[in-house]
Coordinates of C-alpha atoms and ligand atoms in Angstrom, one line a residue:
M1 CA -36.9 -30.4 -40.3
R2 CA -40.5 -29.8 -39.1
M3 CA -41.7 -32.2 -36.5
T4 CA -45.1 -32.5 -38.1
S5 CA -43.5 -34.0 -41.2
G6 CA -40.5 -35.6 -39.5
F7 CA -40.3 -39.3 -38.7
I8 CA -39.5 -39.0 -35.0
P9 CA -41.6 -41.6 -33.1
T10 CA -40.9 -40.7 -29.5
L11 CA -42.2 -43.0 -26.7
R12 CA -43.6 -42.1 -23.3
E13 CA -42.6 -45.4 -21.7
T14 CA -39.3 -47.2 -21.8
P15 CA -39.5 -50.5 -23.7
A16 CA -38.8 -53.5 -21.5
E17 CA -36.0 -54.7 -23.8
A18 CA -33.7 -51.8 -22.8
E19 CA -31.4 -52.0 -19.8
I20 CA -28.8 -49.2 -20.1
P21 CA -29.4 -45.4 -20.5
S22 CA -28.2 -45.1 -24.1
H23 CA -30.5 -47.9 -25.3
K24 CA -33.5 -46.7 -23.4
L25 CA -33.0 -43.1 -24.6
M26 CA -32.4 -44.0 -28.2
L27 CA -35.7 -46.1 -28.3
R28 CA -37.7 -43.4 -26.4
A29 CA -36.3 -40.5 -28.4
G30 CA -37.2 -42.1 -31.7
F31 CA -33.6 -42.9 -32.8
L32 CA -33.8 -46.6 -33.1
R33 CA -36.0 -49.7 -33.5
R34 CA -35.1 -53.3 -33.1
A35 CA -35.5 -55.7 -36.1
A36 CA -34.1 -58.8 -34.5
A37 CA -31.7 -59.6 -31.6
G38 CA -28.7 -57.3 -32.1
I39 CA -30.1 -56.0 -35.4
Y40 CA -31.4 -52.5 -35.6
T41 CA -33.0 -49.8 -37.9
Y42 CA -31.6 -46.3 -37.5
L43 CA -34.3 -43.7 -37.9
P44 CA -33.6 -40.2 -39.2
L45 CA -32.3 -38.7 -36.0
S46 CA -29.7 -41.4 -35.4
H47 CA -28.8 -41.4 -39.1
R48 CA -27.9 -37.8 -38.8
V49 CA -25.7 -38.5 -35.8
L50 CA -24.0 -41.4 -37.5
M51 CA -23.3 -39.3 -40.6
K52 CA -21.6 -36.7 -38.4
I53 CA -19.5 -39.2 -36.5
M54 CA -18.5 -40.7 -39.9
Q55 CA -17.6 -37.3 -41.2
I56 CA -15.3 -36.7 -38.2
I57 CA -13.7 -40.1 -38.7
R58 CA -13.2 -39.4 -42.5
E59 CA -11.6 -36.1 -41.8
E60 CA -9.2 -37.5 -39.3
M61 CA -8.4 -40.6 -41.4
N62 CA -7.8 -38.5 -44.5
A63 CA -5.6 -36.1 -42.6
A64 CA -3.5 -39.0 -41.4
G65 CA -3.0 -40.1 -45.0
G66 CA -5.8 -42.7 -45.2
Q67 CA -7.7 -43.4 -48.5
E68 CA -11.3 -44.5 -48.4
I69 CA -12.4 -47.6 -50.2
L70 CA -15.3 -50.0 -49.9
L71 CA -14.7 -53.7 -49.6
P72 CA -17.2 -56.4 -50.1
I73 CA -19.4 -57.7 -47.2
V74 CA -19.8 -61.1 -48.8
Q75 CA -16.4 -62.8 -48.7
P76 CA -15.2 -66.1 -50.2
A77 CA -14.3 -68.8 -47.7
E78 CA -10.9 -69.6 -49.4
L79 CA -9.3 -66.4 -48.1
W80 CA -10.3 -67.3 -44.6
H81 CA -9.0 -70.9 -45.0
A82 CA -5.6 -69.4 -46.0
T83 CA -5.2 -67.7 -42.7
G84 CA -6.9 -70.4 -40.7
R85 CA -9.6 -68.1 -39.5
W86 CA -12.5 -70.0 -41.2
V87 CA -12.1 -72.4 -38.3
D88 CA -10.7 -70.1 -35.6
Y89 CA -13.5 -67.5 -36.0
G90 CA -16.0 -70.2 -34.9
E91 CA -19.6 -69.5 -34.3
E92 CA -19.4 -65.8 -34.4
M93 CA -19.1 -65.9 -38.1
F94 CA -22.2 -65.7 -40.3
R95 CA -21.7 -68.2 -43.0
L96 CA -23.7 -68.8 -46.2
K97 CA -23.6 -70.7 -49.5
D98 CA -24.3 -69.5 -53.0
R99 CA -26.5 -71.5 -55.4
H100 CA -23.5 -73.5 -56.5
G101 CA -22.7 -74.6 -53.0
R102 CA -19.7 -72.3 -52.6
E103 CA -19.0 -71.0 -49.1
F104 CA -19.0 -67.4 -48.1
C105 CA -19.2 -65.4 -44.9
L106 CA -20.6 -62.0 -44.1
G107 CA -17.4 -60.0 -43.1
P108 CA -16.9 -59.9 -39.4
T109 CA -13.7 -58.0 -40.2
H110 CA -11.7 -57.4 -43.4
E111 CA -8.0 -58.4 -42.9
E112 CA -8.2 -61.3 -45.4
I113 CA -9.9 -59.5 -48.2
I114 CA -7.8 -56.4 -48.0
T115 CA -4.6 -58.3 -47.8
S116 CA -5.5 -60.3 -50.8
L117 CA -6.3 -57.0 -52.7
V118 CA -3.0 -55.5 -51.8
Q119 CA -1.2 -58.8 -52.6
G120 CA -2.5 -58.5 -56.2
E121 CA -1.7 -54.8 -56.6
V122 CA 1.5 -54.0 -54.7
S123 CA 4.8 -55.4 -55.7
S124 CA 7.4 -52.8 -54.9
Y125 CA 8.5 -50.8 -51.9
R126 CA 7.8 -47.7 -54.0
Q127 CA 4.0 -48.4 -53.6
L128 CA 4.3 -48.4 -49.8
P129 CA 3.2 -47.2 -47.2
L130 CA -0.5 -47.5 -47.8
L131 CA -3.3 -46.6 -45.4
L132 CA -6.7 -47.9 -46.7
Y133 CA -10.0 -47.7 -44.9
Q134 CA -13.7 -48.1 -45.2
I135 CA -16.8 -47.4 -43.2
Q136 CA -19.2 -50.3 -43.4
N137 CA -21.4 -52.9 -41.8
K138 CA -19.8 -55.8 -40.0
Y139 CA -21.5 -59.0 -39.1
R140 CA -20.8 -61.0 -35.9
D141 CA -23.1 -63.6 -34.5
E142 CA -22.4 -62.5 -31.0
I143 CA -23.2 -65.0 -28.3
R144 CA -24.8 -62.3 -26.2
P145 CA -26.0 -59.3 -28.3
R146 CA -26.6 -56.8 -25.6
F147 CA -27.5 -53.2 -24.7
G148 CA -28.9 -52.3 -28.1
I149 CA -26.4 -51.2 -30.6
M150 CA -23.6 -51.4 -28.0
R151 CA -23.1 -55.1 -28.9
G152 CA -25.0 -55.8 -32.1
R153 CA -24.8 -58.6 -34.5
E154 CA -24.9 -56.1 -37.4
F155 CA -23.0 -52.9 -36.7
I156 CA -21.1 -50.2 -38.4
M157 CA -17.3 -50.1 -38.2
K158 CA -14.6 -47.9 -39.6
D159 CA -11.6 -50.2 -40.3
L160 CA -8.3 -49.0 -41.6
Y161 CA -5.4 -51.2 -42.6
S162 CA -1.8 -50.0 -42.8
F163 CA 0.8 -51.6 -45.1
D164 CA 4.5 -50.8 -44.5
V165 CA 7.8 -52.0 -45.6
D166 CA 9.1 -52.7 -42.1
Q167 CA 8.5 -52.4 -38.3
R168 CA 9.7 -48.8 -38.3
G169 CA 7.1 -47.9 -40.9
L170 CA 4.4 -49.8 -38.9
D171 CA 5.4 -47.9 -35.7
E172 CA 4.9 -44.6 -37.6
S173 CA 1.5 -45.7 -39.0
Y174 CA 0.5 -46.9 -35.5
Q175 CA 1.5 -43.6 -34.0
K176 CA -0.5 -41.7 -36.6
M177 CA -3.6 -43.8 -35.9
Y178 CA -3.2 -43.5 -32.2
Q179 CA -3.2 -39.7 -32.6
A180 CA -6.1 -39.8 -35.1
Y181 CA -8.2 -41.9 -32.8
S182 CA -7.6 -39.5 -29.9
N183 CA -8.7 -36.7 -32.2
V184 CA -11.8 -38.5 -33.4
F185 CA -13.1 -39.3 -29.9
A186 CA -12.3 -35.9 -28.5
R187 CA -14.1 -34.3 -31.4
C188 CA -17.1 -36.6 -30.7
G189 CA -17.2 -35.2 -27.2
L190 CA -16.0 -38.4 -25.7
E191 CA -13.5 -38.8 -22.9
T192 CA -11.5 -41.9 -23.6
K193 CA -8.5 -43.8 -22.1
A194 CA -6.1 -45.6 -24.4
V195 CA -5.3 -48.9 -22.6
L196 CA -2.8 -51.6 -23.5
A197 CA -4.7 -54.7 -24.5
D198 CA -4.3 -58.3 -25.4
S199 CA -4.3 -59.0 -29.1
G200 CA -6.1 -62.3 -28.7
A201 CA -7.0 -64.3 -31.8
I202 CA -6.2 -61.6 -34.3
G203 CA -2.5 -62.1 -33.8
G204 CA 0.2 -59.5 -33.6
S205 CA 1.8 -57.8 -30.6
L206 CA 1.2 -54.2 -29.6
T207 CA -2.4 -53.1 -29.3
H208 CA -4.3 -50.4 -27.6
E209 CA -8.0 -50.2 -26.9
F210 CA -9.8 -46.8 -26.6
V211 CA -12.1 -47.1 -23.7
V212 CA -15.0 -44.8 -22.6
L213 CA -15.2 -45.1 -18.8
A214 CA -18.8 -46.2 -18.0
D215 CA -20.4 -48.6 -15.5
C216 CA -22.2 -50.6 -18.2
G217 CA -18.9 -51.2 -20.0
E218 CA -17.8 -54.8 -20.5
A219 CA -14.1 -53.9 -20.6
I220 CA -12.4 -54.0 -17.2
I221 CA -9.3 -51.9 -17.0
V222 CA -6.7 -50.8 -14.4
Y223 CA -4.8 -47.5 -14.6
C224 CA -2.2 -45.7 -12.6
A225 CA -3.0 -42.2 -11.2
N226 CA 0.7 -41.5 -10.9
C227 CA 2.1 -42.5 -14.3
D228 CA 0.6 -43.1 -17.7
Y229 CA 0.2 -46.9 -17.3
A230 CA -3.3 -48.1 -18.3
A231 CA -4.3 -51.6 -19.4
N232 CA -7.1 -54.0 -19.9
V233 CA -7.1 -56.5 -17.0
E234 CA -6.6 -59.3 -19.6
K235 CA -3.3 -57.7 -20.4
A236 CA -2.2 -55.9 -17.2
E237 CA 1.0 -57.2 -15.8
C238 CA 1.7 -58.2 -12.2
R239 CA 5.1 -57.6 -10.7
P240 CA 7.0 -60.7 -9.4
L241 CA 7.0 -60.8 -5.6
P242 CA 10.2 -61.5 -3.6
R243 CA 10.4 -64.9 -2.0
E244 CA 9.0 -64.9 1.5
D245 CA 11.3 -65.2 4.5
G246 CA 11.2 -68.3 6.6
E247 CA 12.5 -71.9 6.6
P248 CA 10.7 -74.6 4.8
M249 CA 9.1 -77.0 7.2
P250 CA 8.5 -80.7 6.7
L251 CA 5.6 -81.6 4.4
E252 CA 2.6 -82.7 6.3
K253 CA -0.7 -84.3 5.2
V254 CA -3.8 -83.2 7.0
S255 CA -7.4 -84.4 6.8
T256 CA -9.9 -81.9 5.3
P257 CA -13.1 -83.9 4.9
G258 CA -15.6 -82.2 2.5
Q259 CA -13.5 -79.0 2.3
K260 CA -13.1 -78.2 -1.3
T261 CA -13.2 -74.5 -2.0
I262 CA -10.4 -72.0 -1.0
E263 CA -12.8 -70.4 1.5
Q264 CA -13.7 -73.8 3.1
V265 CA -10.1 -75.0 3.4
A266 CA -8.8 -71.6 4.7
S267 CA -11.5 -71.4 7.4
F268 CA -11.2 -75.1 8.3
L269 CA -7.5 -74.8 8.8
G270 CA -7.7 -71.3 10.3
I271 CA -5.3 -69.8 7.7
A272 CA -5.6 -66.9 5.3
P273 CA -6.6 -67.7 1.7
A274 CA -3.2 -66.1 0.6
R275 CA -1.4 -69.1 2.2
L276 CA -3.2 -71.5 -0.2
I277 CA -2.1 -72.7 -3.6
K278 CA -5.0 -73.0 -6.1
T279 CA -4.3 -75.6 -8.7
L280 CA -6.5 -75.3 -11.8
L281 CA -6.4 -77.9 -14.5
Y282 CA -7.0 -77.1 -18.1
K283 CA -7.1 -79.1 -21.3
S284 CA -5.5 -77.8 -24.5
D285 CA -5.3 -80.1 -27.6
D286 CA -3.8 -83.3 -26.1
E287 CA -2.1 -81.7 -23.1
V288 CA -3.2 -81.2 -19.5
I289 CA -2.0 -78.0 -17.9
A290 CA -2.0 -77.2 -14.2
A291 CA -2.1 -73.4 -13.5
L292 CA -1.0 -72.5 -10.0
V293 CA -2.2 -69.2 -8.5
R294 CA -2.4 -68.0 -4.9
G295 CA -5.7 -68.7 -3.1
D296 CA -6.6 -65.0 -2.9
H297 CA -5.8 -64.4 -6.6
E298 CA -7.7 -65.2 -9.8
L299 CA -6.2 -66.9 -12.8
N300 CA -6.0 -64.8 -16.0
E301 CA -7.1 -67.3 -18.7
V302 CA -6.1 -65.0 -21.5
K303 CA -2.5 -64.8 -20.2
L304 CA -2.5 -68.6 -19.7
A305 CA -3.8 -69.2 -23.3
R306 CA -1.2 -67.0 -24.7
I307 CA 1.6 -68.8 -22.8
V308 CA 0.3 -72.2 -23.8
G309 CA -0.1 -70.9 -27.4
T310 CA -3.6 -72.0 -28.0
L311 CA -7.0 -70.7 -28.7
Q312 CA -8.7 -73.8 -27.3
L313 CA -8.2 -73.7 -23.6
A314 CA -10.9 -75.3 -21.5
P315 CA -11.2 -76.2 -17.9
A316 CA -10.6 -79.9 -17.4
D317 CA -13.7 -82.0 -16.9
E318 CA -14.3 -84.2 -13.8
E319 CA -13.1 -87.3 -15.5
T320 CA -9.8 -85.8 -16.6
I321 CA -9.3 -84.4 -13.0
L322 CA -9.9 -87.8 -11.5
R323 CA -7.6 -89.5 -14.0
V324 CA -4.8 -87.1 -13.6
T325 CA -4.9 -86.4 -9.9
G326 CA -6.5 -89.6 -8.6
A327 CA -9.0 -87.5 -6.6
P328 CA -12.2 -85.5 -7.3
A329 CA -12.1 -81.8 -8.0
G330 CA -11.2 -79.7 -4.9
Y331 CA -8.2 -81.7 -3.8
C332 CA -5.8 -81.1 -6.6
G333 CA -2.2 -79.9 -5.9
P334 CA 1.2 -79.8 -7.5
V335 CA 3.0 -82.4 -5.4
G336 CA 3.3 -85.7 -7.3
L337 CA 1.4 -84.7 -10.4
Q338 CA 2.4 -86.7 -13.4
N339 CA 2.2 -85.9 -17.1
V340 CA 0.9 -82.4 -16.5
R341 CA 2.6 -79.1 -17.5
L342 CA 3.0 -77.0 -14.3
I343 CA 2.7 -73.3 -14.9
V344 CA 3.2 -71.4 -11.7
D345 CA 2.4 -67.8 -10.9
H346 CA 5.1 -65.6 -9.4
A347 CA 3.1 -65.2 -6.2
V348 CA 3.0 -68.9 -5.7
A349 CA 6.7 -69.3 -6.4
A350 CA 7.3 -66.7 -3.7
L351 CA 5.4 -68.7 -1.0
V352 CA 7.3 -70.5 1.7
N353 CA 5.2 -73.3 3.4
G354 CA 2.1 -73.0 1.3
V355 CA -1.0 -75.2 1.5
A356 CA -2.2 -77.3 -1.4
G357 CA -4.5 -80.2 -2.3
A358 CA -2.9 -83.6 -1.7
N359 CA -4.4 -85.2 -4.9
E360 CA -6.3 -87.5 -2.5
E361 CA -9.9 -87.1 -1.5
D362 CA -10.5 -85.2 1.8
A363 CA -6.8 -84.3 2.2
H364 CA -4.5 -81.3 1.9
L365 CA -0.7 -80.8 2.3
L366 CA 0.9 -78.3 4.6
N367 CA 4.3 -76.7 4.1
V368 CA 4.4 -77.2 0.3
N369 CA 7.5 -75.6 -1.2
M370 CA 8.4 -75.2 -4.8
G371 CA 11.7 -76.7 -5.8
R372 CA 11.7 -79.2 -2.9
D373 CA 8.2 -80.7 -3.3
Y374 CA 7.4 -80.0 -6.9
E375 CA 9.3 -78.7 -10.0
P376 CA 7.6 -76.1 -12.1
D377 CA 7.8 -76.2 -15.9
L378 CA 7.4 -72.4 -16.0
V379 CA 7.2 -69.6 -13.4
T380 CA 5.5 -66.6 -14.9
D381 CA 2.7 -64.0 -14.6
I382 CA -0.7 -65.8 -15.0
R383 CA -2.9 -64.0 -12.5
L384 CA -5.5 -61.4 -13.0
V385 CA -4.5 -58.0 -11.8
K386 CA -6.8 -56.2 -9.4
A387 CA -7.3 -52.7 -8.2
G388 CA -4.8 -51.9 -5.4
D389 CA -2.0 -54.0 -7.0
P390 CA 1.2 -52.1 -7.6
C391 CA 1.6 -50.4 -11.0
P392 CA 4.1 -52.5 -13.1
K393 CA 5.7 -49.3 -14.2
C394 CA 6.0 -47.2 -11.0
G395 CA 4.6 -49.2 -8.1
T396 CA 1.7 -46.9 -7.2
A397 CA -1.5 -48.7 -6.3
L398 CA -3.6 -49.3 -9.5
L399 CA -7.2 -48.0 -9.8
G400 CA -9.8 -50.1 -11.4
A401 CA -12.7 -49.1 -13.7
R402 CA -15.2 -50.4 -16.2
G403 CA -15.3 -49.1 -19.7
I404 CA -16.8 -49.4 -23.2
E405 CA -14.3 -50.3 -25.9
V406 CA -15.0 -47.9 -28.8
G407 CA -11.9 -48.5 -30.8
Q408 CA -8.8 -50.7 -31.0
I409 CA -5.6 -50.4 -32.9
F410 CA -3.3 -53.4 -33.6
Q411 CA 0.2 -54.0 -34.9
L412 CA -0.4 -57.2 -36.9
G413 CA 3.1 -57.7 -38.3
T414 CA 3.3 -60.2 -41.1
K415 CA 0.7 -62.8 -40.0
Y416 CA -1.8 -62.0 -42.8
S417 CA 0.7 -60.9 -45.4
E418 CA 2.6 -64.2 -45.1
A419 CA -0.5 -66.3 -45.0
L420 CA -1.8 -64.6 -48.2
R421 CA 1.6 -64.1 -49.8
A422 CA 1.5 -60.3 -49.8
Y423 CA 5.2 -59.6 -50.6
Y424 CA 7.0 -56.7 -52.0
L425 CA 10.5 -56.2 -53.5
D426 CA 12.8 -53.9 -51.5
E427 CA 15.5 -51.5 -53.0
K428 CA 17.8 -54.4 -53.3
G429 CA 15.3 -56.5 -55.1
E430 CA 14.8 -58.8 -52.1
Q431 CA 11.3 -60.2 -51.5
K432 CA 9.8 -59.3 -48.1
P433 CA 6.4 -59.6 -46.5
I434 CA 4.4 -56.4 -46.1
V435 CA 4.2 -55.3 -42.4
M436 CA 0.6 -54.6 -41.4
G437 CA -1.5 -52.9 -38.8
C438 CA -5.3 -52.7 -38.4
Y439 CA -7.4 -50.1 -36.7
G440 CA -11.1 -50.2 -35.9
I441 CA -13.7 -47.8 -34.6
G442 CA -17.2 -49.0 -33.7
V443 CA -19.2 -46.2 -35.3
T444 CA -22.6 -47.3 -33.9
R445 CA -21.1 -48.2 -30.6
T446 CA -19.5 -44.7 -30.5
M447 CA -23.0 -43.2 -30.8
A448 CA -24.3 -45.2 -27.9
S449 CA -21.2 -44.3 -25.8
I450 CA -21.7 -40.6 -26.4
I451 CA -25.1 -41.0 -24.9
E452 CA -23.7 -42.9 -22.0
Q453 CA -21.4 -40.0 -21.2
H454 CA -23.9 -37.3 -22.1
H455 CA -27.4 -37.6 -20.6
D456 CA -29.5 -36.8 -17.5
E457 CA -32.7 -38.1 -16.1
H458 CA -34.7 -36.3 -18.8
G459 CA -32.9 -37.4 -21.8
I460 CA -29.9 -37.0 -24.1
I461 CA -27.5 -34.0 -24.1
W462 CA -25.8 -34.1 -27.5
P463 CA -22.4 -32.6 -27.9
M464 CA -22.7 -30.0 -30.6
S465 CA -20.3 -31.7 -33.0
V466 CA -22.5 -34.8 -33.4
A467 CA -26.0 -33.5 -32.5
P468 CA -28.7 -34.4 -35.0
F469 CA -29.6 -30.7 -35.2
H470 CA -28.0 -27.7 -33.6
V471 CA -31.2 -25.9 -32.7
H472 CA -34.6 -27.0 -31.5
I473 CA -37.3 -24.3 -31.9
V474 CA -40.3 -24.9 -29.6
S475 CA -43.2 -22.9 -30.6
L476 CA -45.9 -22.9 -27.9
G477 CA -49.0 -21.7 -29.8
D478 CA -50.6 -20.7 -33.1
K479 CA -49.8 -17.1 -32.6
E480 CA -46.1 -17.8 -32.0
L481 CA -45.8 -20.1 -35.0
A482 CA -45.3 -17.3 -37.5
L483 CA -42.2 -16.1 -35.7
A484 CA -41.0 -19.6 -35.2
E485 CA -41.2 -20.2 -39.0
E486 CA -39.4 -17.0 -39.6
L487 CA -36.5 -17.9 -37.3
Y488 CA -36.5 -21.4 -38.8
E489 CA -36.0 -20.0 -42.3
Q490 CA -33.4 -17.5 -41.2
L491 CA -31.3 -20.0 -39.3
T492 CA -31.7 -22.8 -41.9
S493 CA -30.6 -20.5 -44.7
S494 CA -27.5 -19.5 -42.8
G495 CA -26.5 -23.2 -42.5
V496 CA -27.8 -23.9 -39.0
E497 CA -29.5 -27.3 -38.6
V498 CA -32.9 -26.7 -37.1
L499 CA -35.7 -28.9 -35.8
L500 CA -38.9 -27.0 -35.5
D501 CA -41.6 -28.3 -33.1
D502 CA -44.6 -27.1 -35.0
R503 CA -47.0 -29.7 -33.6
D504 CA -50.3 -29.0 -32.1
E505 CA -49.3 -30.3 -28.7
R506 CA -49.3 -29.1 -25.1
P507 CA -46.1 -27.2 -24.0
G508 CA -45.4 -30.0 -21.5
V509 CA -45.3 -32.6 -24.2
K510 CA -43.0 -30.4 -26.4
F511 CA -40.6 -29.7 -23.6
K512 CA -40.4 -33.3 -22.6
D513 CA -39.6 -34.4 -26.1
A514 CA -37.0 -31.6 -26.5
D515 CA -35.3 -32.8 -23.3
L516 CA -35.5 -36.4 -24.5
I517 CA -34.1 -35.7 -28.0
G518 CA -31.4 -33.5 -26.5
I519 CA -30.6 -31.0 -29.2
P520 CA -28.0 -28.6 -27.7
I521 CA -29.7 -25.2 -28.3
R522 CA -33.4 -24.7 -27.6
I523 CA -35.3 -21.6 -28.6
T524 CA -38.7 -21.3 -26.9
I525 CA -41.2 -19.0 -28.4
G526 CA -44.1 -18.4 -26.0
A527 CA -46.7 -15.7 -25.3
K528 CA -45.1 -14.5 -22.0
S529 CA -41.6 -13.6 -23.3
L530 CA -43.0 -12.5 -26.6
A531 CA -45.0 -9.8 -24.8
E532 CA -41.6 -8.3 -23.8
G533 CA -40.5 -8.7 -27.4
K534 CA -38.1 -11.6 -26.5
V535 CA -37.6 -15.3 -27.1
E536 CA -35.9 -17.7 -24.7
L537 CA -32.7 -19.4 -25.6
K538 CA -31.1 -22.1 -23.6
L539 CA -28.5 -24.8 -23.8
R540 CA -29.7 -28.4 -23.1
S541 CA -26.6 -28.8 -20.9
G542 CA -27.8 -26.0 -18.6
E543 CA -24.6 -24.1 -19.1
W544 CA -26.3 -21.0 -20.4
E545 CA -29.7 -19.4 -20.8
G546 CA -31.1 -16.0 -21.7
K547 CA -33.7 -13.9 -23.4
L548 CA -33.1 -12.3 -26.7
A549 CA -34.8 -10.1 -29.3
P550 CA -35.7 -12.2 -32.4
D551 CA -33.2 -10.3 -34.5
E552 CA -30.3 -11.2 -32.1
V553 CA -31.1 -14.9 -32.3
C554 CA -29.2 -15.8 -35.4
G555 CA -25.9 -14.2 -34.2
K556 CA -26.1 -15.8 -30.8
V557 CA -26.9 -19.2 -32.2
R558 CA -23.9 -19.0 -34.5
E559 CA -21.7 -17.9 -31.6
L560 CA -22.9 -20.8 -29.4
I561 CA -22.3 -23.3 -32.2
A562 CA -18.8 -22.0 -32.9
S563 CA -17.9 -22.0 -29.2
K564 CA -19.0 -25.7 -28.9
G565 CA -16.8 -26.7 -31.7
A566 CA -19.2 -27.8 -34.5
Ligands
ATP601 P1 -15.4 -56.6 -28.2 O1 -14.2 -57.0 -27.3 O2 -16.2 -55.5 -27.5 O3 -16.2 -57.8 -28.6 P2 -13.7 -56.6 -30.4 O4 -12.4 -56.6 -29.8 O5 -14.2 -57.9 -30.9 O6 -14.8 -55.9 -29.5 P3 -12.7 -55.3 -32.8 O7 -12.6 -56.5 -33.6 O8 -11.5 -54.7 -32.2 O9 -13.8 -55.5 -31.6 O10 -13.6 -54.2 -33.5 C1 -13.3 -52.8 -33.6 C2 -14.4 -52.0 -32.9 O11 -15.7 -52.4 -33.4 C3 -14.5 -52.2 -31.4 O12 -13.6 -51.4 -30.7 C4 -15.9 -51.8 -31.1 O13 -16.1 -50.4 -31.0 C5 -16.7 -52.2 -32.3 N1 -17.4 -53.5 -32.1 C6 -16.9 -54.7 -32.0 N2 -17.9 -55.6 -31.9 C7 -19.1 -54.9 -31.9 C8 -20.4 -55.3 -31.8 N3 -20.8 -56.6 -31.6 N4 -21.4 -54.3 -31.8 C9 -21.0 -53.0 -32.0 N5 -19.7 -52.6 -32.1 C10 -18.8 -53.6 -32.0
MG602 MG1 -11.2 -55.3 -29.6

């Protein structure tokens, strides 16, 4: 492509809307324009990158036995009613009505529609396993569309669904996808970590997220430097603690006027926050739940919701707190609480002589002991893990990091097949539900993540495998343009993808744009080196540069492309 005829609107200034490097660079380098919040147009350069990412995905999905299909974006509400997700999906779902008043949504995901397809077509174990996938737009009315295409409301996803006869089949499909995902991201030049995650509203059990470590990431993970344990903090387990030594002392009420927060109470009483019991009240359906964690720990709401078995868990309001405890917020404690389900974290159960609210304004209790002063309904793991906590597998201190979730794989089991009656007959003629898995890659988010991992202060540094072009020829003047055109023809006809800067611009402008766009190999044709009969070649990554005679260029370029794995 010649820049004079290409549609590559680069910008000198960073638009104010962008916060993170990938978003800023995609706008400045002419890859992307915003149409509405979280909704974007992909210009030619990013379209080329997306096509390459999709090609890598296709190759890996096909190699793992996947078959590509295309499902509808517009989906009838009935299917979603059948699984309960018409309600559960909530406000994130874009909904619409046709002229007859029938309800539809724009697919935020495709479990319902594909399960119903398979339900209609598959009836025997002989037709299984099946791995079906598509690469298509998804629609989610995200509460906070952010960071450009990183969290869009319209975005491209590859989603694959596996259909097996039993759990063993699902385990195999899952393993294949785990490997295929590792291959996809490695081939895109991304370093990812596969972390155990919580399956949340989608249902199912085993699930891994593929996470690109980056400070702008919204996923918070912990991992062990000693063993292979890695998990999203929502999922990460905490080891139970042994019960503390010491004799329980008599319960004692103390006055704590105006002291409500953990920090206030701890400093007022001159004790460590770790001696305190934090009692957090939640409402779910008709029930009030008290979750007890140690003062220096945070509650993990995802774990709590899973234990309670609800999607609707909300902190109790002032009025409920007053009604249940008889005191305003800040003085709640487990002793004497009535009609409340008490869920106690392991670390609280291990406390001897803890301190808790007295369920009375301006008062706390000293020497609170579980079993003597209050009875738990359940003792379990409900706290949020933090860096430095022991690894649940080997005990080594965990490390913490932030990351971008680029893909997720789930074992769904039979939740969708049972809801939509996708059954098959086994060898004995018995009817069984199909066992399912689903596997997503955010294609557009992957593009942004690649930039997060591959850029410097001047611009993008594309890995060869996904670069919009392999070579950027920068011709510095009229006299040099003839040679530039010649190399352009030569390289292009040998299958190399070339962007030729044939614009009538100053060298500084051309170099700035070349750095910004980030094509891996740059050939500079200028008067100085040409006087020696040479052109300059360099890698945008800075890993190599040299001067070559024009007739050596083609061979060297091909060698560089091959060595970079594209
Ligand atoms: P997140 O936790 O980031 O909201 P999710 O768990 O809802 O993601 P999945 O339903 O697992 O996402 O979708 C599969 C993949 O699609 C994700 O791993 C991510 O790469 C991508 N994805 C999800 N939501 C968005 C979005 N709003 N914009 C861009 N990509 C997205
Ligand atoms: Mg996810």
